[in-house]
Amino acid sequence: MTATQYREHVEEREMSLTKAARTQLATLCDQIDDDEVEAIRIYVTGGGCSGMTYGMTFTDRRTPWDKVLREEGFDIYVDAVAFGYLQGVEIDFVARPTGSSFVFNNVFMATGGSGGCSGCGAAQA
């Protein structure tokens, strides 16, 4: 029996960024005036009717379980558990009259979710 090797590098088919997201993330990283910021961390938290919640923050460290997506000018870290919920995701940046935001497209591809309410009892926003 051979052990499975842990692969830290994220391939484009596993997680990708649109040009708009790449540009916006590079701009944000350029504006950070903190030598301790090392990368952008993508995280996943439990949700209610909409399923999981996806977000990003700056991070000052990488853990041994992080997967890494290397982009020109910045790195993205995502832990192995969150990565399981992000297989096939495309991260986009969308500017609308009501505000701009990052959008996680295809987040249900790996888990087969529908994004609809299943009556779990969690409070709705």
PDB file of C-alpha atoms in Angstrom:
ATOM      1  CA  MET A   1       0.000   0.000   0.000  1.00  0.00           C
ATOM      2  CA  THR A   2       1.344   3.418  -0.906  1.00  0.00           C
ATOM      3  CA  ALA A   3       0.525   6.606   0.941  1.00  0.00           C
ATOM      4  CA  THR A   4      -1.264   9.344  -0.925  1.00  0.00           C
ATOM      5  CA  GLN A   5       0.932  12.401  -1.282  1.00  0.00           C
ATOM      6  CA  TYR A   6      -0.539  15.683  -0.146  1.00  0.00           C
ATOM      7  CA  ARG A   7      -0.477  18.162  -3.012  1.00  0.00           C
ATOM      8  CA  GLU A   8      -0.362  21.782  -1.912  1.00  0.00           C
ATOM      9  CA  HIS A   9      -0.571  23.422  -5.337  1.00  0.00           C
ATOM     10  CA  VAL A  10      -4.057  24.349  -6.585  1.00  0.00           C
ATOM     11  CA  GLU A  11      -4.664  23.684 -10.260  1.00  0.00           C
ATOM     12  CA  GLU A  12      -6.831  25.974 -12.397  1.00  0.00           C
ATOM     13  CA  ARG A  13      -9.467  23.269 -12.906  1.00  0.00           C
ATOM     14  CA  GLU A  14      -9.871  23.118  -9.101  1.00  0.00           C
ATOM     15  CA  MET A  15     -10.158  26.856  -8.440  1.00  0.00           C
ATOM     16  CA  SER A  16      -9.881  29.773 -10.815  1.00  0.00           C
ATOM     17  CA  LEU A  17     -10.073  33.550 -10.833  1.00  0.00           C
ATOM     18  CA  THR A  18     -11.564  35.706 -13.533  1.00  0.00           C
ATOM     19  CA  LYS A  19      -9.478  38.565 -14.886  1.00  0.00           C
ATOM     20  CA  ALA A  20     -11.621  41.031 -12.909  1.00  0.00           C
ATOM     21  CA  ALA A  21     -11.029  39.138  -9.644  1.00  0.00           C
ATOM     22  CA  ARG A  22      -7.306  38.827 -10.327  1.00  0.00           C
ATOM     23  CA  THR A  23      -7.030  42.553 -11.008  1.00  0.00           C
ATOM     24  CA  GLN A  24      -9.024  43.543  -7.904  1.00  0.00           C
ATOM     25  CA  LEU A  25      -7.109  41.177  -5.594  1.00  0.00           C
ATOM     26  CA  ALA A  26      -3.765  42.434  -6.922  1.00  0.00           C
ATOM     27  CA  THR A  27      -4.925  46.031  -6.337  1.00  0.00           C
ATOM     28  CA  LEU A  28      -6.022  45.227  -2.775  1.00  0.00           C
ATOM     29  CA  CYS A  29      -2.715  43.511  -2.030  1.00  0.00           C
ATOM     30  CA  ASP A  30      -0.785  46.493  -3.398  1.00  0.00           C
ATOM     31  CA  GLN A  31      -2.716  48.803  -1.068  1.00  0.00           C
ATOM     32  CA  ILE A  32      -1.888  46.815   2.080  1.00  0.00           C
ATOM     33  CA  ASP A  33       0.771  48.552   4.133  1.00  0.00           C
ATOM     34  CA  ASP A  34       1.479  45.679   6.492  1.00  0.00           C
ATOM     35  CA  ASP A  35       4.639  43.587   6.178  1.00  0.00           C
ATOM     36  CA  GLU A  36       2.991  40.778   8.140  1.00  0.00           C
ATOM     37  CA  VAL A  37       0.304  40.133   5.515  1.00  0.00           C
ATOM     38  CA  GLU A  38       1.477  37.121   3.575  1.00  0.00           C
ATOM     39  CA  ALA A  39      -1.500  36.097   1.443  1.00  0.00           C
ATOM     40  CA  ILE A  40      -5.256  36.103   0.975  1.00  0.00           C
ATOM     41  CA  ARG A  41      -7.132  33.349   2.800  1.00  0.00           C
ATOM     42  CA  ILE A  42     -10.367  31.948   1.410  1.00  0.00           C
ATOM     43  CA  TYR A  43     -12.609  30.435   4.055  1.00  0.00           C
ATOM     44  CA  VAL A  44     -15.886  28.562   4.218  1.00  0.00           C
ATOM     45  CA  THR A  45     -18.335  28.655   7.112  1.00  0.00           C
ATOM     46  CA  GLY A  46     -21.611  26.886   7.701  1.00  0.00           C
ATOM     47  CA  GLY A  47     -24.754  28.661   6.598  1.00  0.00           C
ATOM     48  CA  GLY A  48     -28.501  28.310   6.718  1.00  0.00           C
ATOM     49  CA  CYS A  49     -30.806  28.175   3.725  1.00  0.00           C
ATOM     50  CA  SER A  50     -28.145  29.262   1.278  1.00  0.00           C
ATOM     51  CA  GLY A  51     -25.711  26.546   2.317  1.00  0.00           C
ATOM     52  CA  MET A  52     -22.109  27.473   2.993  1.00  0.00           C
ATOM     53  CA  THR A  53     -20.791  31.013   3.252  1.00  0.00           C
ATOM     54  CA  TYR A  54     -17.621  31.855   1.330  1.00  0.00           C
ATOM     55  CA  GLY A  55     -15.295  34.716   2.147  1.00  0.00           C
ATOM     56  CA  MET A  56     -11.786  36.127   1.984  1.00  0.00           C
ATOM     57  CA  THR A  57      -9.453  37.853   4.393  1.00  0.00           C
ATOM     58  CA  PHE A  58      -5.772  38.691   4.626  1.00  0.00           C
ATOM     59  CA  THR A  59      -3.548  36.291   6.532  1.00  0.00           C
ATOM     60  CA  ASP A  60      -0.132  36.498   8.119  1.00  0.00           C
ATOM     61  CA  ARG A  61       0.649  32.780   8.054  1.00  0.00           C
ATOM     62  CA  ARG A  62       0.313  29.565   6.166  1.00  0.00           C
ATOM     63  CA  THR A  63      -0.619  26.333   7.910  1.00  0.00           C
ATOM     64  CA  PRO A  64       0.732  22.900   6.981  1.00  0.00           C
ATOM     65  CA  TRP A  65      -2.732  21.975   5.631  1.00  0.00           C
ATOM     66  CA  ASP A  66      -3.172  24.932   3.312  1.00  0.00           C
ATOM     67  CA  LYS A  67      -3.474  24.577  -0.415  1.00  0.00           C
ATOM     68  CA  VAL A  68      -1.881  27.430  -2.377  1.00  0.00           C
ATOM     69  CA  LEU A  69      -3.030  29.177  -5.528  1.00  0.00           C
ATOM     70  CA  ARG A  70      -0.153  31.317  -6.782  1.00  0.00           C
ATOM     71  CA  GLU A  71      -1.024  34.366  -8.811  1.00  0.00           C
ATOM     72  CA  GLU A  72       1.154  37.169 -10.073  1.00  0.00           C
ATOM     73  CA  GLY A  73       1.547  39.570  -7.165  1.00  0.00           C
ATOM     74  CA  PHE A  74      -0.258  37.513  -4.515  1.00  0.00           C
ATOM     75  CA  ASP A  75      -0.957  34.028  -3.166  1.00  0.00           C
ATOM     76  CA  ILE A  76      -4.248  32.556  -2.028  1.00  0.00           C
ATOM     77  CA  TYR A  77      -4.354  30.066   0.850  1.00  0.00           C
ATOM     78  CA  VAL A  78      -7.259  27.739   1.532  1.00  0.00           C
ATOM     79  CA  ASP A  79      -7.242  24.983   4.130  1.00  0.00           C
ATOM     80  CA  ALA A  80      -7.862  21.411   3.014  1.00  0.00           C
ATOM     81  CA  VAL A  81     -11.353  21.188   4.553  1.00  0.00           C
ATOM     82  CA  ALA A  82     -12.583  24.423   2.958  1.00  0.00           C
ATOM     83  CA  PHE A  83     -10.954  23.356  -0.292  1.00  0.00           C
ATOM     84  CA  GLY A  84     -13.319  20.378  -0.380  1.00  0.00           C
ATOM     85  CA  TYR A  85     -16.223  22.826  -0.694  1.00  0.00           C
ATOM     86  CA  LEU A  86     -14.480  24.909  -3.338  1.00  0.00           C
ATOM     87  CA  GLN A  87     -13.672  22.304  -5.995  1.00  0.00           C
ATOM     88  CA  GLY A  88     -14.371  23.841  -9.384  1.00  0.00           C
ATOM     89  CA  VAL A  89     -15.144  27.311  -8.025  1.00  0.00           C
ATOM     90  CA  GLU A  90     -14.587  30.389 -10.152  1.00  0.00           C
ATOM     91  CA  ILE A  91     -14.037  33.588  -8.188  1.00  0.00           C
ATOM     92  CA  ASP A  92     -15.219  36.721  -9.958  1.00  0.00           C
ATOM     93  CA  PHE A  93     -15.355  40.411  -9.050  1.00  0.00           C
ATOM     94  CA  VAL A  94     -18.576  42.141 -10.035  1.00  0.00           C
ATOM     95  CA  ALA A  95     -19.231  45.886  -9.974  1.00  0.00           C
ATOM     96  CA  ARG A  96     -22.912  46.817  -9.746  1.00  0.00           C
ATOM     97  CA  PRO A  97     -24.698  50.110  -9.072  1.00  0.00           C
ATOM     98  CA  THR A  98     -25.602  48.745  -5.613  1.00  0.00           C
ATOM     99  CA  GLY A  99     -21.984  47.862  -4.792  1.00  0.00           C
ATOM    100  CA  SER A 100     -19.032  45.748  -5.811  1.00  0.00           C
ATOM    101  CA  SER A 101     -18.222  42.298  -4.472  1.00  0.00           C
ATOM    102  CA  PHE A 102     -16.425  39.063  -5.051  1.00  0.00           C
ATOM    103  CA  VAL A 103     -18.699  36.280  -6.277  1.00  0.00           C
ATOM    104  CA  PHE A 104     -18.043  32.561  -5.905  1.00  0.00           C
ATOM    105  CA  ASN A 105     -19.487  30.792  -8.978  1.00  0.00           C
ATOM    106  CA  ASN A 106     -20.027  27.016  -9.232  1.00  0.00           C
ATOM    107  CA  VAL A 107     -19.655  26.466  -5.479  1.00  0.00           C
ATOM    108  CA  PHE A 108     -22.108  23.583  -5.504  1.00  0.00           C
ATOM    109  CA  MET A 109     -20.270  21.650  -8.202  1.00  0.00           C
ATOM    110  CA  ALA A 110     -18.340  19.419  -5.768  1.00  0.00           C
ATOM    111  CA  THR A 111     -21.067  18.899  -3.180  1.00  0.00           C
ATOM    112  CA  GLY A 112     -24.074  18.572  -5.465  1.00  0.00           C
ATOM    113  CA  GLY A 113     -26.057  21.176  -3.539  1.00  0.00           C
ATOM    114  CA  SER A 114     -28.877  23.150  -5.017  1.00  0.00           C
ATOM    115  CA  GLY A 115     -28.676  26.403  -3.070  1.00  0.00           C
ATOM    116  CA  GLY A 116     -32.350  26.111  -2.168  1.00  0.00           C
ATOM    117  CA  CYS A 117     -33.907  26.011   1.299  1.00  0.00           C
ATOM    118  CA  SER A 118     -34.350  22.595   2.862  1.00  0.00           C
ATOM    119  CA  GLY A 119     -36.114  23.814   6.015  1.00  0.00           C
ATOM    120  CA  CYS A 120     -33.175  23.296   8.373  1.00  0.00           C
ATOM    121  CA  GLY A 121     -34.503  25.841  10.877  1.00  0.00           C
ATOM    122  CA  ALA A 122     -31.583  28.291  10.575  1.00  0.00           C
ATOM    123  CA  ALA A 123     -32.563  31.941  10.706  1.00  0.00           C
ATOM    124  CA  GLN A 124     -32.848  33.647   7.359  1.00  0.00           C
ATOM    125  CA  ALA A 125     -31.337  37.084   6.760  1.00  0.00           C
TER     126      ALA A 125
END
